[in-house]
CSV table of C-alpha atoms in Angstrom, one decimal:
chain,number,residue,atom,x,y,z
A,231,MET,CA,0.0,0.0,0.0
A,232,ASN,CA,1.0,3.7,-0.1
A,233,VAL,CA,-0.1,6.5,2.1
A,234,SER,CA,-3.1,8.6,1.1
A,235,GLU,CA,-2.7,11.7,-1.0
A,236,ASN,CA,-4.2,13.8,1.8
A,237,TYR,CA,-1.6,12.5,4.3
A,238,ARG,CA,1.3,13.0,1.8
A,239,ASN,CA,0.0,16.5,1.0
A,240,ALA,CA,-0.3,17.5,4.6
A,241,TRP,CA,3.3,16.7,5.3
A,242,GLU,CA,4.5,18.4,2.0
A,243,SER,CA,2.5,21.6,2.9
A,244,TYR,CA,3.8,21.6,6.5
A,245,TRP,CA,7.5,21.4,5.4
A,246,ARG,CA,7.1,23.8,2.5
A,247,GLU,CA,5.8,26.4,5.0
A,248,THR,CA,8.5,25.7,7.5
A,249,SER,CA,11.6,27.9,7.4
A,250,ASP,CA,15.2,26.5,7.7
A,251,ALA,CA,15.4,28.1,11.2
A,252,ARG,CA,16.6,25.6,13.8
A,253,GLY,CA,13.7,24.5,16.1
A,254,GLU,CA,10.9,26.0,14.0
A,255,ALA,CA,9.3,22.5,13.7
A,256,ILE,CA,7.9,21.8,17.2
A,257,TRP,CA,9.7,18.4,17.3
A,258,ASP,CA,13.1,19.7,16.1
A,259,SER,CA,14.7,19.4,19.5
A,260,ASP,CA,18.4,19.6,20.1
A,261,PRO,CA,20.1,16.2,19.7
A,262,SER,CA,21.3,16.5,23.3
A,263,LEU,CA,17.6,15.9,24.2
A,264,SER,CA,16.9,13.2,21.6
A,265,ALA,CA,19.4,11.4,19.4
A,266,ALA,CA,22.2,11.6,22.0
A,267,PRO,CA,20.5,9.9,24.9
A,268,HIS,CA,18.8,7.5,22.5
A,269,SER,CA,22.1,6.5,21.1
A,270,GLU,CA,23.3,5.6,24.6
A,271,LEU,CA,20.4,3.3,24.9
A,272,LEU,CA,20.9,1.7,21.5
A,273,LEU,CA,24.7,1.3,21.4
A,274,PRO,CA,25.0,-1.5,24.0
A,275,HIS,CA,23.0,-3.6,21.6
A,276,ALA,CA,24.3,-2.3,18.3
A,277,ASP,CA,27.5,-2.4,16.2
A,278,ARG,CA,28.5,1.2,15.6
A,279,ASP,CA,30.3,0.1,12.3
A,280,ARG,CA,26.9,-0.3,10.6
A,281,THR,CA,24.9,2.4,8.8
A,282,ILE,CA,22.0,3.9,10.8
A,283,VAL,CA,18.8,4.9,9.0
A,284,ASP,CA,16.7,7.8,10.5
A,285,LEU,CA,13.1,7.1,9.5
A,286,GLY,CA,11.0,10.2,9.3
A,287,CYS,CA,14.1,12.4,9.5
A,288,GLY,CA,12.4,15.7,8.8
A,289,ASN,CA,15.1,18.4,8.4
A,290,GLY,CA,17.8,16.0,9.5
A,291,THR,CA,18.8,17.5,12.9
A,292,GLN,CA,19.0,14.0,14.5
A,293,THR,CA,20.4,12.4,11.5
A,294,ARG,CA,23.5,14.7,11.5
A,295,TYR,CA,24.1,13.8,15.1
A,296,LEU,CA,23.7,10.0,14.4
A,297,ALA,CA,26.4,10.3,11.8
A,298,THR,CA,28.9,11.2,14.6
A,299,ARG,CA,28.1,7.9,16.4
A,300,PHE,CA,27.8,5.4,13.6
A,301,ALA,CA,29.7,4.6,10.5
A,302,HIS,CA,27.2,6.3,8.2
A,303,ALA,CA,23.8,7.9,8.6
A,304,VAL,CA,21.0,8.0,6.0
A,305,GLY,CA,17.9,10.1,6.6
A,306,VAL,CA,14.6,9.3,4.9
A,307,ASP,CA,11.3,11.1,4.9
A,308,LEU,CA,8.0,10.9,3.1
A,309,SER,CA,8.1,14.6,2.3
A,310,HIS,CA,10.3,15.9,-0.6
A,311,ALA,CA,10.2,19.3,1.1
A,312,ALA,CA,11.6,17.9,4.3
A,313,VAL,CA,14.4,16.2,2.4
A,314,GLU,CA,15.3,19.4,0.8
A,315,HIS,CA,15.4,21.1,4.2
A,316,ALA,CA,17.7,18.3,5.4
A,317,ARG,CA,20.1,18.6,2.5
A,318,ARG,CA,20.4,22.3,2.9
A,319,ALA,CA,21.1,22.0,6.6
A,320,ALA,CA,23.7,19.2,6.1
A,321,ASN,CA,26.2,21.8,4.8
A,322,GLY,CA,28.8,19.2,3.8
A,323,ALA,CA,28.2,16.9,6.8
A,324,PRO,CA,28.8,13.2,5.9
A,325,VAL,CA,25.1,12.3,5.7
A,326,GLU,CA,22.7,11.2,3.0
A,327,PHE,CA,19.1,12.1,2.6
A,328,GLN,CA,16.4,10.6,0.3
A,329,GLN,CA,12.6,10.6,-0.1
A,330,LEU,CA,11.0,7.4,1.0
A,331,ASP,CA,7.5,6.2,1.6
A,332,LEU,CA,7.8,3.6,4.3
A,333,THR,CA,4.7,1.9,3.1
A,334,ASP,CA,6.3,1.3,-0.3
A,335,THR,CA,7.6,-2.2,0.3
A,336,ASP,CA,9.6,-2.4,-2.9
A,337,ALA,CA,11.4,0.9,-2.2
A,338,VAL,CA,12.2,-0.1,1.4
A,339,ARG,CA,13.5,-3.5,0.2
A,340,ALA,CA,15.7,-1.7,-2.4
A,341,LEU,CA,17.2,0.5,0.4
A,342,HIS,CA,17.9,-2.6,2.5
A,343,HIS,CA,19.6,-4.2,-0.6
A,344,LYS,CA,21.7,-1.1,-1.0
A,345,LEU,CA,22.8,-0.7,2.7
A,346,GLY,CA,22.7,-4.3,3.9
A,347,ASP,CA,21.4,-4.9,7.5
A,348,ALA,CA,21.4,-1.5,9.0
A,349,HIS,CA,20.3,0.1,12.3
A,350,VAL,CA,17.2,2.1,12.5
A,351,TYR,CA,16.3,5.2,14.4
A,352,MET,CA,12.6,6.1,14.4
A,353,ARG,CA,11.3,8.9,16.6
A,354,ALA,CA,7.5,9.3,16.8
A,355,VAL,CA,6.5,8.1,13.4
A,356,ILE,CA,4.0,5.2,14.0
A,357,HIS,CA,1.7,7.2,16.3
A,358,GLN,CA,0.9,9.9,13.7
A,359,SER,CA,0.8,7.6,10.7
A,360,GLU,CA,-2.6,6.7,9.2
A,361,PRO,CA,-4.0,3.6,10.9
A,362,ALA,CA,-3.9,1.5,7.7
A,363,ALA,CA,-0.3,2.4,7.1
A,364,ARG,CA,1.0,1.6,10.6
A,365,PRO,CA,1.7,-2.1,10.0
A,366,ALA,CA,3.7,-1.3,6.9
A,367,VAL,CA,5.8,1.2,8.9
A,368,ALA,CA,6.6,-1.4,11.5
A,369,ALA,CA,7.4,-3.9,8.7
A,370,ALA,CA,9.8,-1.3,7.2
A,371,VAL,CA,11.8,-1.3,10.4
A,372,ALA,CA,12.1,-5.1,10.3
A,373,GLU,CA,13.1,-5.1,6.7
A,374,LEU,CA,15.8,-2.5,7.1
A,375,ILE,CA,17.5,-4.1,10.2
A,376,GLY,CA,17.4,-7.6,8.6
A,377,GLY,CA,19.0,-10.3,10.8
A,378,GLU,CA,21.9,-8.3,12.2
A,379,GLY,CA,20.8,-4.7,12.7
A,380,ARG,CA,19.0,-3.1,15.7
A,381,ALA,CA,16.3,-0.5,15.9
A,382,PHE,CA,15.6,2.3,18.4
A,383,VAL,CA,11.9,3.2,18.2
A,384,VAL,CA,10.3,5.8,20.5
A,385,GLU,CA,6.6,6.6,20.2
A,386,LEU,CA,4.2,8.9,22.1
A,387,THR,CA,1.8,7.4,24.6
A,388,SER,CA,-1.8,8.4,25.2
A,389,ALA,CA,-0.7,10.6,28.1
A,390,SER,CA,0.7,12.9,25.4
A,391,ARG,CA,-2.9,13.8,24.4
A,392,ASP,CA,-3.4,15.3,27.9
A,393,VAL,CA,-0.3,17.4,27.5
A,394,LEU,CA,-1.4,18.6,24.0
A,395,LYS,CA,-4.9,19.4,25.3
A,396,ARG,CA,-3.5,21.5,28.0
A,397,ALA,CA,-1.3,23.3,25.5
A,398,ALA,CA,-4.2,23.9,23.2
A,399,ALA,CA,-6.3,25.2,26.1
A,400,GLU,CA,-3.9,27.9,27.1
A,401,PRO,CA,-5.5,31.4,27.4
A,402,GLY,CA,-4.1,32.5,24.1
A,403,GLY,CA,-4.7,29.1,22.5
A,404,PRO,CA,-1.9,26.8,21.3
A,405,GLY,CA,1.5,28.3,20.6
A,406,PRO,CA,2.4,29.1,16.9
A,407,LYS,CA,4.3,25.9,16.4
A,408,LEU,CA,1.6,23.6,17.8
A,409,ARG,CA,-1.0,25.6,15.9
A,410,ARG,CA,0.7,24.9,12.6
A,411,VAL,CA,0.7,21.2,13.4
A,412,PHE,CA,-3.1,21.3,13.8
A,413,HIS,CA,-3.5,23.6,10.8
A,414,HIS,CA,-1.9,21.1,8.5
A,415,GLY,CA,-4.1,18.3,9.8
A,416,LEU,CA,-1.3,16.3,11.5
A,417,LYS,CA,-2.4,14.1,14.3
A,418,PRO,CA,0.1,13.6,17.1
A,419,ALA,CA,-0.4,10.8,19.7
A,420,ASP,CA,-3.1,9.2,17.5
A,421,ALA,CA,-2.3,5.5,18.2
A,422,PRO,CA,-3.6,3.6,21.3
A,423,ASP,CA,-0.9,2.5,23.7
A,424,ASP,CA,-1.4,-1.2,23.0
A,425,GLU,CA,-1.1,-0.8,19.2
A,426,ILE,CA,2.6,0.0,19.1
A,427,PRO,CA,4.0,-3.2,20.8
A,428,ARG,CA,1.5,-5.3,18.9
A,429,LEU,CA,2.6,-3.9,15.5
A,430,LEU,CA,6.2,-4.3,16.3
A,431,ALA,CA,5.7,-8.0,17.3
A,432,GLU,CA,3.6,-8.7,14.3
A,433,ALA,CA,6.4,-7.3,12.1
A,434,GLY,CA,8.7,-10.0,13.5
A,435,LEU,CA,10.6,-7.7,16.0
A,436,THR,CA,11.6,-8.6,19.5
A,437,VAL,CA,12.2,-6.2,22.4
A,438,LEU,CA,15.7,-6.2,23.7
A,439,ALA,CA,15.2,-3.2,26.1
A,440,GLU,CA,12.5,-0.7,26.7
A,441,GLY,CA,11.4,2.1,29.1
A,442,GLU,CA,9.5,5.3,29.6
A,443,THR,CA,10.7,8.7,28.4
A,444,THR,CA,9.5,12.0,27.0
A,445,VAL,CA,9.9,13.6,23.5
A,446,PRO,CA,10.9,17.2,24.2
A,447,GLN,CA,9.4,19.8,22.0
A,448,THR,CA,10.7,23.3,21.0
A,449,GLU,CA,7.7,25.1,22.3
A,450,HIS,CA,6.7,26.1,25.8
A,451,LEU,CA,3.5,26.7,27.8
A,452,ALA,CA,2.6,30.3,28.9
A,453,ASP,CA,4.3,29.6,32.3
A,454,GLY,CA,7.6,28.8,30.5
A,455,THR,CA,7.3,25.0,31.0
A,456,ARG,CA,8.7,23.2,28.0
A,457,ILE,CA,6.2,20.8,26.3
A,458,ASP,CA,7.6,17.3,26.9
A,459,LEU,CA,5.4,14.6,25.5
A,460,PRO,CA,5.2,11.2,27.4
A,461,ALA,CA,6.6,8.4,25.3
A,462,HIS,CA,7.8,4.8,25.4
A,463,TRP,CA,11.1,3.6,23.8
A,464,TYR,CA,12.1,0.2,22.5
A,465,VAL,CA,15.4,-1.3,21.4
A,466,LEU,CA,14.5,-4.0,18.9
A,467,GLY,CA,16.0,-6.9,16.9
A,468,ARG,CA,14.5,-9.5,14.7
A,469,ALA,CA,12.7,-12.3,16.5
């Protein structure tokens, strides 16, 4: 299957209307809050001499950090506009970016054929994917890691909805970054909590380690509190 045109267009329009300014996307947190601690959780299970693939890389902030911890980093995103952002921001860094629909089984398989068994980094992708597409996204993780790679997957939990509702109910309404997410029809924290581990298991993945965390955002509430969305992380291998 492929994602719907509405979903694809929502992401294209979002990234087209996002500037290259660091942190303008609400999830574009500094790697010290995201890819850095996540790498520390993944590396005890992973060979740093393998390529790591950042699924849903957006403007590539986390991908560029991952390139400093692994042999090579490749960022992929559904949105052509996001990939163009990432390429501009790379500024000569040893990273590679390409457009990829994770529900396109042939394209995912071709990337695995090119890279061999790779590691995967995926931050908050399944929860906002269309329900019908979520099994294919989980299957893409399994395809890319093959028999030897490992994956780090972090997904928002239902508790994130309460945080987002609080942010949306601020006296002045949601902040400009969150408002843009809603304006483009993007749906954070849309998956029920039991769906993520079920999809990962059905894709043939086994949990090597897991725990609770948050996904820090680049926007704050009126009282100055940073919006941190509750999440669950997994280190995964093939069953």
